[in-house]
PDB file of C-alpha atoms in Angstrom:
ATOM      1  CA  UNK A 992      16.562 -17.813 -25.428  1.00 97.00           C
ATOM      2  CA  UNK A 993      20.263 -18.253 -26.185  1.00 98.00           C
ATOM      3  CA  UNK A 994      22.287 -17.294 -29.252  1.00 98.00           C
ATOM      4  CA  UNK A 995      24.486 -19.929 -30.873  1.00 98.00           C
ATOM      5  CA  UNK A 996      25.760 -21.024 -34.258  1.00 98.00           C
ATOM      6  CA  UNK A 997      26.034 -24.172 -36.349  1.00 98.00           C
ATOM      7  CA  UNK A 998      29.636 -25.383 -36.485  1.00 98.00           C
ATOM      8  CA  UNK A 999      29.359 -26.572 -40.119  1.00 97.00           C
ATOM      9  CA  UNK A1000      30.675 -23.203 -41.333  1.00 97.00           C
ATOM     10  CA  UNK A1001      34.092 -24.055 -39.856  1.00 97.00           C
ATOM     11  CA  UNK A1002      34.760 -27.624 -41.074  1.00 96.00           C
ATOM     12  CA  UNK A1003      38.535 -27.157 -40.971  1.00 95.00           C
ATOM     13  CA  UNK A1004      38.654 -26.376 -37.233  1.00 97.00           C
ATOM     14  CA  UNK A1005      38.354 -28.875 -34.363  1.00 97.00           C
ATOM     15  CA  UNK A1006      35.451 -28.463 -31.977  1.00 98.00           C
ATOM     16  CA  UNK A1007      37.832 -27.373 -29.194  1.00 98.00           C
ATOM     17  CA  UNK A1008      38.918 -24.306 -31.177  1.00 98.00           C
ATOM     18  CA  UNK A1009      35.387 -23.471 -32.246  1.00 98.00           C
ATOM     19  CA  UNK A1010      34.123 -23.645 -28.676  1.00 98.00           C
ATOM     20  CA  UNK A1011      36.893 -21.373 -27.423  1.00 98.00           C
ATOM     21  CA  UNK A1012      36.226 -18.839 -30.194  1.00 98.00           C
ATOM     22  CA  UNK A1013      32.447 -18.919 -29.633  1.00 98.00           C
ATOM     23  CA  UNK A1014      32.749 -18.325 -25.892  1.00 98.00           C
ATOM     24  CA  UNK A1015      35.252 -15.551 -26.445  1.00 98.00           C
ATOM     25  CA  UNK A1016      32.955 -13.706 -28.847  1.00 98.00           C
ATOM     26  CA  UNK A1017      29.702 -13.733 -26.913  1.00 98.00           C
ATOM     27  CA  UNK A1018      28.006 -16.862 -28.236  1.00 98.00           C
ATOM     28  CA  UNK A1019      26.231 -19.054 -25.708  1.00 98.00           C
ATOM     29  CA  UNK A1020      25.594 -22.267 -27.645  1.00 98.00           C
ATOM     30  CA  UNK A1021      26.773 -24.484 -30.483  1.00 98.00           C
ATOM     31  CA  UNK A1022      24.750 -26.644 -32.834  1.00 98.00           C
ATOM     32  CA  UNK A1023      27.365 -29.303 -33.604  1.00 98.00           C
ATOM     33  CA  UNK A1024      27.865 -30.734 -37.103  1.00 98.00           C
ATOM     34  CA  UNK A1025      28.095 -34.532 -37.158  1.00 98.00           C
ATOM     35  CA  UNK A1026      28.428 -35.634 -40.765  1.00 97.00           C
ATOM     36  CA  UNK A1027      30.605 -38.715 -41.242  1.00 95.00           C
ATOM     37  CA  UNK A1028      34.243 -37.879 -41.959  1.00 80.00           C
ATOM     38  CA  UNK A1029      33.635 -39.025 -45.541  1.00 68.00           C
ATOM     39  CA  UNK A1030      30.181 -38.231 -46.852  1.00 51.00           C
ATOM     40  CA  UNK A1031      28.113 -37.032 -49.744  1.00 48.00           C
ATOM     41  CA  UNK A1032      28.243 -33.238 -49.370  1.00 50.00           C
ATOM     42  CA  UNK A1033      31.230 -31.138 -50.293  1.00 49.00           C
ATOM     43  CA  UNK A1034      30.799 -28.789 -47.307  1.00 54.00           C
ATOM     44  CA  UNK A1035      30.043 -31.305 -44.581  1.00 75.00           C
ATOM     45  CA  UNK A1036      31.704 -30.995 -41.203  1.00 92.00           C
ATOM     46  CA  UNK A1037      32.450 -33.705 -38.685  1.00 94.00           C
ATOM     47  CA  UNK A1038      32.932 -32.153 -35.251  1.00 97.00           C
ATOM     48  CA  UNK A1039      31.739 -35.175 -33.252  1.00 97.00           C
ATOM     49  CA  UNK A1040      32.288 -38.777 -34.335  1.00 96.00           C
ATOM     50  CA  UNK A1041      28.851 -40.045 -33.396  1.00 97.00           C
ATOM     51  CA  UNK A1042      29.443 -43.407 -35.082  1.00 95.00           C
ATOM     52  CA  UNK A1043      32.047 -44.228 -32.416  1.00 94.00           C
ATOM     53  CA  UNK A1044      30.507 -42.243 -29.552  1.00 96.00           C
ATOM     54  CA  UNK A1045      30.525 -43.675 -26.037  1.00 97.00           C
ATOM     55  CA  UNK A1046      30.320 -42.547 -22.403  1.00 97.00           C
ATOM     56  CA  UNK A1047      33.951 -41.491 -22.410  1.00 98.00           C
ATOM     57  CA  UNK A1048      33.414 -39.277 -25.476  1.00 98.00           C
ATOM     58  CA  UNK A1049      30.254 -37.873 -23.907  1.00 98.00           C
ATOM     59  CA  UNK A1050      32.128 -37.000 -20.705  1.00 98.00           C
ATOM     60  CA  UNK A1051      34.876 -35.261 -22.716  1.00 98.00           C
ATOM     61  CA  UNK A1052      32.326 -33.320 -24.765  1.00 98.00           C
ATOM     62  CA  UNK A1053      30.406 -32.182 -21.688  1.00 98.00           C
ATOM     63  CA  UNK A1054      33.669 -31.117 -20.047  1.00 98.00           C
ATOM     64  CA  UNK A1055      34.598 -29.053 -23.113  1.00 98.00           C
ATOM     65  CA  UNK A1056      31.247 -27.242 -23.126  1.00 98.00           C
ATOM     66  CA  UNK A1057      31.314 -26.728 -19.354  1.00 98.00           C
ATOM     67  CA  UNK A1058      34.824 -25.289 -19.589  1.00 98.00           C
ATOM     68  CA  UNK A1059      33.609 -22.580 -21.967  1.00 98.00           C
ATOM     69  CA  UNK A1060      30.171 -22.069 -20.414  1.00 98.00           C
ATOM     70  CA  UNK A1061      28.396 -23.180 -23.595  1.00 98.00           C
ATOM     71  CA  UNK A1062      25.215 -25.127 -24.312  1.00 98.00           C
ATOM     72  CA  UNK A1063      25.267 -27.924 -26.891  1.00 98.00           C
ATOM     73  CA  UNK A1064      21.947 -27.079 -28.507  1.00 98.00           C
ATOM     74  CA  UNK A1065      21.561 -29.863 -31.079  1.00 98.00           C
ATOM     75  CA  UNK A1066      23.414 -32.402 -33.204  1.00 98.00           C
ATOM     76  CA  UNK A1067      23.267 -31.581 -36.909  1.00 98.00           C
ATOM     77  CA  UNK A1068      23.237 -34.140 -39.723  1.00 98.00           C
ATOM     78  CA  UNK A1069      21.232 -32.700 -42.600  1.00 97.00           C
ATOM     79  CA  UNK A1070      20.967 -35.404 -45.264  1.00 97.00           C
ATOM     80  CA  UNK A1071      18.445 -36.927 -47.666  1.00 97.00           C
ATOM     81  CA  UNK A1072      16.406 -39.500 -45.771  1.00 98.00           C
ATOM     82  CA  UNK A1073      14.506 -40.382 -48.972  1.00 98.00           C
ATOM     83  CA  UNK A1074      17.585 -40.850 -51.177  1.00 97.00           C
ATOM     84  CA  UNK A1075      16.794 -42.772 -54.395  1.00 96.00           C
ATOM     85  CA  UNK A1076      19.663 -45.182 -53.743  1.00 97.00           C
ATOM     86  CA  UNK A1077      18.246 -47.599 -51.176  1.00 97.00           C
ATOM     87  CA  UNK A1078      21.699 -48.409 -49.778  1.00 97.00           C
ATOM     88  CA  UNK A1079      22.478 -44.703 -49.307  1.00 96.00           C
ATOM     89  CA  UNK A1080      19.105 -44.215 -47.676  1.00 97.00           C
ATOM     90  CA  UNK A1081      19.867 -46.993 -45.209  1.00 98.00           C
ATOM     91  CA  UNK A1082      23.305 -45.492 -44.447  1.00 97.00           C
ATOM     92  CA  UNK A1083      21.681 -42.118 -43.770  1.00 97.00           C
ATOM     93  CA  UNK A1084      19.102 -43.657 -41.440  1.00 98.00           C
ATOM     94  CA  UNK A1085      21.854 -45.509 -39.570  1.00 98.00           C
ATOM     95  CA  UNK A1086      23.776 -42.270 -39.074  1.00 98.00           C
ATOM     96  CA  UNK A1087      20.637 -40.493 -37.849  1.00 98.00           C
ATOM     97  CA  UNK A1088      20.258 -43.272 -35.269  1.00 98.00           C
ATOM     98  CA  UNK A1089      23.923 -42.846 -34.266  1.00 98.00           C
ATOM     99  CA  UNK A1090      23.204 -39.143 -33.735  1.00 98.00           C
ATOM    100  CA  UNK A1091      20.217 -40.027 -31.576  1.00 98.00           C
ATOM    101  CA  UNK A1092      22.346 -42.371 -29.475  1.00 98.00           C
ATOM    102  CA  UNK A1093      25.009 -39.677 -29.022  1.00 98.00           C
ATOM    103  CA  UNK A1094      22.381 -37.063 -28.147  1.00 98.00           C
ATOM    104  CA  UNK A1095      20.913 -39.399 -25.531  1.00 98.00           C
ATOM    105  CA  UNK A1096      24.353 -39.923 -23.954  1.00 98.00           C
ATOM    106  CA  UNK A1097      24.940 -36.157 -23.911  1.00 98.00           C
ATOM    107  CA  UNK A1098      21.486 -35.221 -22.639  1.00 98.00           C
ATOM    108  CA  UNK A1099      20.888 -33.169 -25.800  1.00 98.00           C
ATOM    109  CA  UNK A1100      17.217 -32.760 -26.661  1.00 98.00           C
ATOM    110  CA  UNK A1101      17.341 -32.674 -30.460  1.00 98.00           C
ATOM    111  CA  UNK A1102      18.934 -34.101 -33.596  1.00 98.00           C
ATOM    112  CA  UNK A1103      18.519 -32.154 -36.827  1.00 98.00           C
ATOM    113  CA  UNK A1104      18.130 -33.653 -40.295  1.00 98.00           C
ATOM    114  CA  UNK A1105      16.021 -33.356 -43.496  1.00 98.00           C
ATOM    115  CA  UNK A1106      13.043 -35.250 -44.834  1.00 98.00           C
ATOM    116  CA  UNK A1107      14.678 -35.197 -48.262  1.00 98.00           C
ATOM    117  CA  UNK A1108      13.199 -36.348 -51.549  1.00 97.00           C
ATOM    118  CA  UNK A1109      13.430 -39.062 -54.182  1.00 96.00           C
ATOM    119  CA  UNK A1110      13.726 -36.871 -57.319  1.00 92.00           C
ATOM    120  CA  UNK A1111      12.302 -39.588 -59.568  1.00 92.00           C
ATOM    121  CA  UNK A1112       8.993 -39.687 -57.721  1.00 94.00           C
ATOM    122  CA  UNK A1113       6.135 -37.216 -57.461  1.00 94.00           C
ATOM    123  CA  UNK A1114       5.549 -35.276 -54.265  1.00 95.00           C
ATOM    124  CA  UNK A1115       2.621 -37.495 -53.280  1.00 97.00           C
ATOM    125  CA  UNK A1116       4.722 -40.608 -53.922  1.00 98.00           C
ATOM    126  CA  UNK A1117       7.514 -39.146 -51.785  1.00 97.00           C
ATOM    127  CA  UNK A1118       5.125 -38.424 -48.944  1.00 98.00           C
ATOM    128  CA  UNK A1119       3.873 -41.996 -49.076  1.00 98.00           C
ATOM    129  CA  UNK A1120       7.492 -43.245 -49.066  1.00 98.00           C
ATOM    130  CA  UNK A1121       8.264 -41.080 -46.039  1.00 98.00           C
ATOM    131  CA  UNK A1122       5.186 -42.345 -44.225  1.00 98.00           C
ATOM    132  CA  UNK A1123       6.442 -45.914 -44.704  1.00 98.00           C
ATOM    133  CA  UNK A1124      10.096 -45.383 -43.813  1.00 96.00           C
ATOM    134  CA  UNK A1125      10.539 -42.445 -41.429  1.00 98.00           C
ATOM    135  CA  UNK A1126       8.249 -43.207 -38.454  1.00 98.00           C
ATOM    136  CA  UNK A1127      10.776 -45.851 -37.350  1.00 98.00           C
ATOM    137  CA  UNK A1128      13.370 -43.085 -36.880  1.00 98.00           C
ATOM    138  CA  UNK A1129      10.916 -41.002 -34.852  1.00 98.00           C
ATOM    139  CA  UNK A1130      10.103 -44.018 -32.692  1.00 98.00           C
ATOM    140  CA  UNK A1131      13.804 -44.811 -32.189  1.00 98.00           C
ATOM    141  CA  UNK A1132      14.476 -41.232 -31.087  1.00 98.00           C
ATOM    142  CA  UNK A1133      11.423 -41.032 -28.851  1.00 98.00           C
ATOM    143  CA  UNK A1134      12.427 -44.187 -26.996  1.00 98.00           C
ATOM    144  CA  UNK A1135      15.687 -42.414 -26.116  1.00 98.00           C
ATOM    145  CA  UNK A1136      14.139 -39.094 -25.133  1.00 98.00           C
ATOM    146  CA  UNK A1137      15.290 -37.273 -28.281  1.00 98.00           C
ATOM    147  CA  UNK A1138      13.304 -35.197 -30.774  1.00 98.00           C
ATOM    148  CA  UNK A1139      14.159 -35.214 -34.476  1.00 98.00           C
ATOM    149  CA  UNK A1140      13.948 -31.684 -35.852  1.00 98.00           C
ATOM    150  CA  UNK A1141      13.614 -30.980 -39.567  1.00 98.00           C
ATOM    151  CA  UNK A1142      14.969 -27.767 -41.068  1.00 98.00           C
ATOM    152  CA  UNK A1143      12.621 -26.148 -43.556  1.00 98.00           C
ATOM    153  CA  UNK A1144      15.403 -25.733 -46.116  1.00 97.00           C
ATOM    154  CA  UNK A1145      14.275 -26.243 -49.713  1.00 96.00           C
ATOM    155  CA  UNK A1146      17.580 -27.955 -50.645  1.00 96.00           C
ATOM    156  CA  UNK A1147      17.091 -26.780 -54.198  1.00 90.00           C
ATOM    157  CA  UNK A1148      20.685 -27.688 -55.044  1.00 87.00           C
ATOM    158  CA  UNK A1149      19.877 -31.392 -54.739  1.00 89.00           C
ATOM    159  CA  UNK A1150      17.868 -31.078 -57.967  1.00 82.00           C
ATOM    160  CA  UNK A1151      19.790 -30.134 -61.145  1.00 75.00           C
ATOM    161  CA  UNK A1152      17.173 -27.510 -62.019  1.00 76.00           C
ATOM    162  CA  UNK A1153      16.796 -26.128 -58.502  1.00 80.00           C
ATOM    163  CA  UNK A1154      13.441 -27.655 -57.585  1.00 86.00           C
ATOM    164  CA  UNK A1155      12.695 -28.625 -53.961  1.00 94.00           C
ATOM    165  CA  UNK A1156      14.878 -31.436 -52.649  1.00 95.00           C
ATOM    166  CA  UNK A1157      13.568 -31.448 -49.069  1.00 97.00           C
ATOM    167  CA  UNK A1158       9.836 -31.831 -48.571  1.00 97.00           C
ATOM    168  CA  UNK A1159       9.617 -29.662 -45.480  1.00 98.00           C
ATOM    169  CA  UNK A1160       9.647 -26.145 -46.915  1.00 98.00           C
ATOM    170  CA  UNK A1161       6.088 -24.901 -46.211  1.00 98.00           C
ATOM    171  CA  UNK A1162       3.577 -24.859 -43.354  1.00 98.00           C
ATOM    172  CA  UNK A1163       1.462 -27.374 -45.281  1.00 98.00           C
ATOM    173  CA  UNK A1164       4.377 -29.823 -45.203  1.00 98.00           C
ATOM    174  CA  UNK A1165       5.210 -28.965 -41.587  1.00 98.00           C
ATOM    175  CA  UNK A1166       1.749 -30.072 -40.514  1.00 98.00           C
ATOM    176  CA  UNK A1167       2.206 -33.310 -42.466  1.00 98.00           C
ATOM    177  CA  UNK A1168       5.568 -34.061 -40.808  1.00 98.00           C
ATOM    178  CA  UNK A1169       4.251 -33.106 -37.351  1.00 98.00           C
ATOM    179  CA  UNK A1170       1.710 -35.901 -37.812  1.00 98.00           C
ATOM    180  CA  UNK A1171       4.667 -38.276 -38.265  1.00 98.00           C
ATOM    181  CA  UNK A1172       6.157 -37.086 -34.964  1.00 98.00           C
ATOM    182  CA  UNK A1173       8.839 -34.729 -36.266  1.00 98.00           C
ATOM    183  CA  UNK A1174       9.572 -31.237 -34.958  1.00 98.00           C
ATOM    184  CA  UNK A1175      10.683 -28.111 -36.844  1.00 98.00           C
ATOM    185  CA  UNK A1176      14.092 -26.441 -36.836  1.00 98.00           C
ATOM    186  CA  UNK A1177      12.669 -23.130 -38.042  1.00 98.00           C
ATOM    187  CA  UNK A1178      14.767 -21.030 -40.449  1.00 98.00           C
ATOM    188  CA  UNK A1179      13.110 -17.866 -41.848  1.00 98.00           C
ATOM    189  CA  UNK A1180      15.544 -17.371 -44.750  1.00 98.00           C
ATOM    190  CA  UNK A1181      13.995 -20.115 -46.883  1.00 98.00           C
ATOM    191  CA  UNK A1182      10.475 -18.806 -46.395  1.00 98.00           C
ATOM    192  CA  UNK A1183      11.444 -15.334 -47.541  1.00 97.00           C
ATOM    193  CA  UNK A1184      12.423 -16.264 -51.087  1.00 96.00           C
ATOM    194  CA  UNK A1185       9.517 -18.699 -51.375  1.00 97.00           C
ATOM    195  CA  UNK A1186       7.122 -15.772 -50.880  1.00 96.00           C
ATOM    196  CA  UNK A1187       5.954 -17.018 -47.457  1.00 98.00           C
ATOM    197  CA  UNK A1188       5.892 -14.414 -44.698  1.00 98.00           C
ATOM    198  CA  UNK A1189       8.271 -15.760 -42.026  1.00 98.00           C
ATOM    199  CA  UNK A1190       6.342 -14.260 -39.094  1.00 98.00           C
ATOM    200  CA  UNK A1191       2.897 -15.387 -40.291  1.00 98.00           C
ATOM    201  CA  UNK A1192       4.283 -18.894 -40.831  1.00 98.00           C
ATOM    202  CA  UNK A1193       5.989 -18.958 -37.437  1.00 98.00           C
ATOM    203  CA  UNK A1194       3.170 -17.913 -35.125  1.00 98.00           C
ATOM    204  CA  UNK A1195       0.973 -21.062 -35.125  1.00 98.00           C
ATOM    205  CA  UNK A1196       3.799 -23.561 -34.682  1.00 98.00           C
ATOM    206  CA  UNK A1197       6.104 -22.324 -31.919  1.00 98.00           C
ATOM    207  CA  UNK A1198       5.106 -25.241 -29.677  1.00 97.00           C
ATOM    208  CA  UNK A1199       6.589 -27.571 -32.326  1.00 98.00           C
ATOM    209  CA  UNK A1200       9.862 -25.598 -32.576  1.00 98.00           C
ATOM    210  CA  UNK A1201      12.363 -26.653 -29.887  1.00 98.00           C
ATOM    211  CA  UNK A1202      15.280 -25.148 -31.842  1.00 98.00           C
ATOM    212  CA  UNK A1203      15.584 -22.402 -34.460  1.00 98.00           C
ATOM    213  CA  UNK A1204      18.181 -21.269 -36.971  1.00 98.00           C
ATOM    214  CA  UNK A1205      19.153 -17.749 -37.977  1.00 98.00           C
ATOM    215  CA  UNK A1206      20.072 -17.282 -41.595  1.00 98.00           C
ATOM    216  CA  UNK A1207      19.239 -14.308 -43.776  1.00 98.00           C
ATOM    217  CA  UNK A1208      18.368 -14.040 -47.471  1.00 98.00           C
ATOM    218  CA  UNK A1209      18.980 -11.162 -49.851  1.00 98.00           C
ATOM    219  CA  UNK A1210      16.471 -10.840 -52.688  1.00 98.00           C
ATOM    220  CA  UNK A1211      16.938  -9.172 -56.077  1.00 97.00           C
ATOM    221  CA  UNK A1212      13.424  -8.551 -57.502  1.00 96.00           C
ATOM    222  CA  UNK A1213      14.821  -7.108 -60.752  1.00 97.00           C
ATOM    223  CA  UNK A1214      16.709 -10.335 -61.435  1.00 96.00           C
ATOM    224  CA  UNK A1215      13.570 -12.312 -60.573  1.00 96.00           C
ATOM    225  CA  UNK A1216      11.750 -10.325 -63.253  1.00 96.00           C
ATOM    226  CA  UNK A1217      14.242 -11.803 -65.740  1.00 96.00           C
ATOM    227  CA  UNK A1218      14.511 -15.387 -64.514  1.00 94.00           C
ATOM    228  CA  UNK A1219      11.191 -15.992 -62.789  1.00 94.00           C
ATOM    229  CA  UNK A1220      10.641 -17.597 -59.412  1.00 92.00           C
ATOM    230  CA  UNK A1221      12.440 -20.834 -60.336  1.00 90.00           C
ATOM    231  CA  UNK A1222      15.639 -18.976 -61.213  1.00 92.00           C
ATOM    232  CA  UNK A1223      18.139 -19.221 -64.043  1.00 91.00           C
ATOM    233  CA  UNK A1224      17.493 -21.758 -66.773  1.00 90.00           C
ATOM    234  CA  UNK A1225      19.837 -21.210 -69.737  1.00 91.00           C
ATOM    235  CA  UNK A1226      22.703 -19.811 -67.677  1.00 85.00           C
ATOM    236  CA  UNK A1227      22.342 -22.088 -64.633  1.00 84.00           C
ATOM    237  CA  UNK A1228      25.670 -23.663 -63.693  1.00 80.00           C
ATOM    238  CA  UNK A1229      24.372 -25.714 -60.762  1.00 80.00           C
ATOM    239  CA  UNK A1230      21.212 -26.306 -58.775  1.00 79.00           C
ATOM    240  CA  UNK A1231      22.121 -23.710 -56.127  1.00 85.00           C
ATOM    241  CA  UNK A1232      22.488 -20.802 -58.583  1.00 88.00           C
ATOM    242  CA  UNK A1233      19.054 -19.171 -58.749  1.00 92.00           C
ATOM    243  CA  UNK A1234      20.390 -15.839 -59.963  1.00 94.00           C
ATOM    244  CA  UNK A1235      17.926 -13.702 -57.999  1.00 96.00           C
ATOM    245  CA  UNK A1236      18.541 -14.398 -54.294  1.00 96.00           C
ATOM    246  CA  UNK A1237      21.352 -15.559 -52.017  1.00 96.00           C
ATOM    247  CA  UNK A1238      21.844 -16.457 -48.383  1.00 97.00           C
ATOM    248  CA  UNK A1239      23.461 -13.888 -46.058  1.00 98.00           C
ATOM    249  CA  UNK A1240      24.396 -13.703 -42.381  1.00 98.00           C
ATOM    250  CA  UNK A1241      21.696 -12.090 -40.223  1.00 98.00           C
ATOM    251  CA  UNK A1242      21.631  -8.341 -40.724  1.00 97.00           C
ATOM    252  CA  UNK A1243      22.789  -8.330 -44.357  1.00 98.00           C
ATOM    253  CA  UNK A1244      19.580  -9.594 -45.954  1.00 98.00           C
ATOM    254  CA  UNK A1245      15.864  -8.890 -45.946  1.00 98.00           C
ATOM    255  CA  UNK A1246      14.644 -10.877 -42.906  1.00 98.00           C
ATOM    256  CA  UNK A1247      13.087  -8.698 -40.183  1.00 98.00           C
ATOM    257  CA  UNK A1248      14.928 -10.130 -37.181  1.00 98.00           C
ATOM    258  CA  UNK A1249      13.238  -7.798 -34.707  1.00 98.00           C
ATOM    259  CA  UNK A1250       9.843  -9.263 -35.598  1.00 98.00           C
ATOM    260  CA  UNK A1251      11.146 -12.854 -35.732  1.00 98.00           C
ATOM    261  CA  UNK A1252      12.735 -12.729 -32.277  1.00 98.00           C
ATOM    262  CA  UNK A1253       9.764 -10.868 -30.816  1.00 98.00           C
ATOM    263  CA  UNK A1254       7.385 -13.502 -32.211  1.00 98.00           C
ATOM    264  CA  UNK A1255       9.502 -16.298 -30.744  1.00 98.00           C
ATOM    265  CA  UNK A1256       9.417 -14.617 -27.331  1.00 98.00           C
ATOM    266  CA  UNK A1257       5.687 -13.961 -27.557  1.00 98.00           C
ATOM    267  CA  UNK A1258       5.093 -17.633 -28.351  1.00 98.00           C
ATOM    268  CA  UNK A1259       7.112 -18.814 -25.362  1.00 97.00           C
ATOM    269  CA  UNK A1260      10.213 -20.058 -27.206  1.00 98.00           C
ATOM    270  CA  UNK A1261      13.038 -20.749 -24.744  1.00 96.00           C
ATOM    271  CA  UNK A1262      15.443 -22.669 -26.995  1.00 97.00           C
ATOM    272  CA  UNK A1263      18.543 -21.700 -28.933  1.00 98.00           C
ATOM    273  CA  UNK A1264      18.587 -19.432 -31.977  1.00 98.00           C
ATOM    274  CA  UNK A1265      21.502 -20.862 -33.963  1.00 98.00           C
ATOM    275  CA  UNK A1266      23.225 -18.852 -36.708  1.00 98.00           C
ATOM    276  CA  UNK A1267      23.643 -20.924 -39.872  1.00 98.00           C
ATOM    277  CA  UNK A1268      26.421 -19.173 -41.788  1.00 98.00           C
ATOM    278  CA  UNK A1269      26.156 -19.767 -45.557  1.00 97.00           C
ATOM    279  CA  UNK A1270      26.970 -16.226 -46.676  1.00 98.00           C
ATOM    280  CA  UNK A1271      29.074 -16.298 -49.889  1.00 96.00           C
ATOM    281  CA  UNK A1272      30.533 -12.855 -49.168  1.00 97.00           C
ATOM    282  CA  UNK A1273      31.824 -13.828 -45.718  1.00 98.00           C
ATOM    283  CA  UNK A1274      33.216 -17.214 -46.714  1.00 97.00           C
ATOM    284  CA  UNK A1275      36.406 -18.639 -48.150  1.00 95.00           C
ATOM    285  CA  UNK A1276      38.626 -18.888 -45.083  1.00 97.00           C
ATOM    286  CA  UNK A1277      38.403 -19.014 -41.305  1.00 98.00           C
ATOM    287  CA  UNK A1278      38.945 -15.272 -40.877  1.00 98.00           C
ATOM    288  CA  UNK A1279      36.118 -14.291 -43.214  1.00 98.00           C
ATOM    289  CA  UNK A1280      33.743 -16.854 -41.716  1.00 98.00           C
ATOM    290  CA  UNK A1281      34.388 -15.633 -38.185  1.00 98.00           C
ATOM    291  CA  UNK A1282      33.917 -12.040 -39.336  1.00 98.00           C
ATOM    292  CA  UNK A1283      30.520 -13.093 -40.659  1.00 98.00           C
ATOM    293  CA  UNK A1284      29.702 -14.675 -37.302  1.00 98.00           C
ATOM    294  CA  UNK A1285      30.625 -11.394 -35.613  1.00 98.00           C
ATOM    295  CA  UNK A1286      28.197  -9.525 -37.898  1.00 98.00           C
ATOM    296  CA  UNK A1287      25.458 -12.019 -37.026  1.00 98.00           C
ATOM    297  CA  UNK A1288      26.164 -11.607 -33.308  1.00 98.00           C
ATOM    298  CA  UNK A1289      26.026  -7.809 -33.534  1.00 98.00           C
ATOM    299  CA  UNK A1290      22.680  -8.080 -35.308  1.00 98.00           C
ATOM    300  CA  UNK A1291      20.974 -10.589 -33.044  1.00 98.00           C
ATOM    301  CA  UNK A1292      22.429 -10.157 -29.556  1.00 98.00           C
ATOM    302  CA  UNK A1293      20.670  -6.800 -28.866  1.00 98.00           C
ATOM    303  CA  UNK A1294      17.340  -8.567 -29.480  1.00 98.00           C
ATOM    304  CA  UNK A1295      17.910 -11.412 -27.029  1.00 97.00           C
ATOM    305  CA  UNK A1296      17.247 -10.861 -23.345  1.00 92.00           C
ATOM    306  CA  UNK A1297      20.016 -12.209 -21.112  1.00 73.00           C
TER     307      UNK A1297
END
């Protein structure tokens, strides 16, 4: 197992600077953000231009990672593959395919994305939509030796009231997407606030987890007693503002990382554990973000056998 981080937390820095910083601070891998330079999310990062990727770009990228002794663990483009706008949905699928092509050129095993959701349809209607549209992406990736991994993020902020925007948040849905040929980019933070035990959920599925993310969550049960599980209603300013939990870097929340890492080892996981930094306390500028990454490294590195 290697410890890395997702580069999306540093959108203002070029990949060259991120790689140098990561290698200099004990990280062994990077999960590289590949959103288009102009996209739909206000915090997207574009550290590889996969839409214009070719052998020359692949050679330069491999040379950069070799120079710093790093592994490129996965390409990361987490978008809504069931977007209600059919044109947007097609654009997203095209960019997923561009990621697959780039991963194949680089010899990278995985590309990360979301299932997503059409908010105007029921869950069962969304699942039927996914079963019609998404197997073509799995087939495209498989033909090129690449696995598409789905993060189990709820993406509650995609719905104005904070309801699930990515239909991949529970073991029930994991089993459904495994049947479509997807794999899981396991992240325990989302399970914690959903009331799902992260270790219990992890154990049966490690053979379908080629890559994992490390993000923590800090719960406030007293606030939950006021707002309920679904979070703020009257005082909600946006879909992300639940009022009773928040994401943290590993070590500053309620996830039991000792048990998570031990369970991964016991199940034979040999991939990369990639820190996904979305901590509001350690955000705002490059210095604070990198301090958060240092906290995550201090928390996780003693648990990982070199």
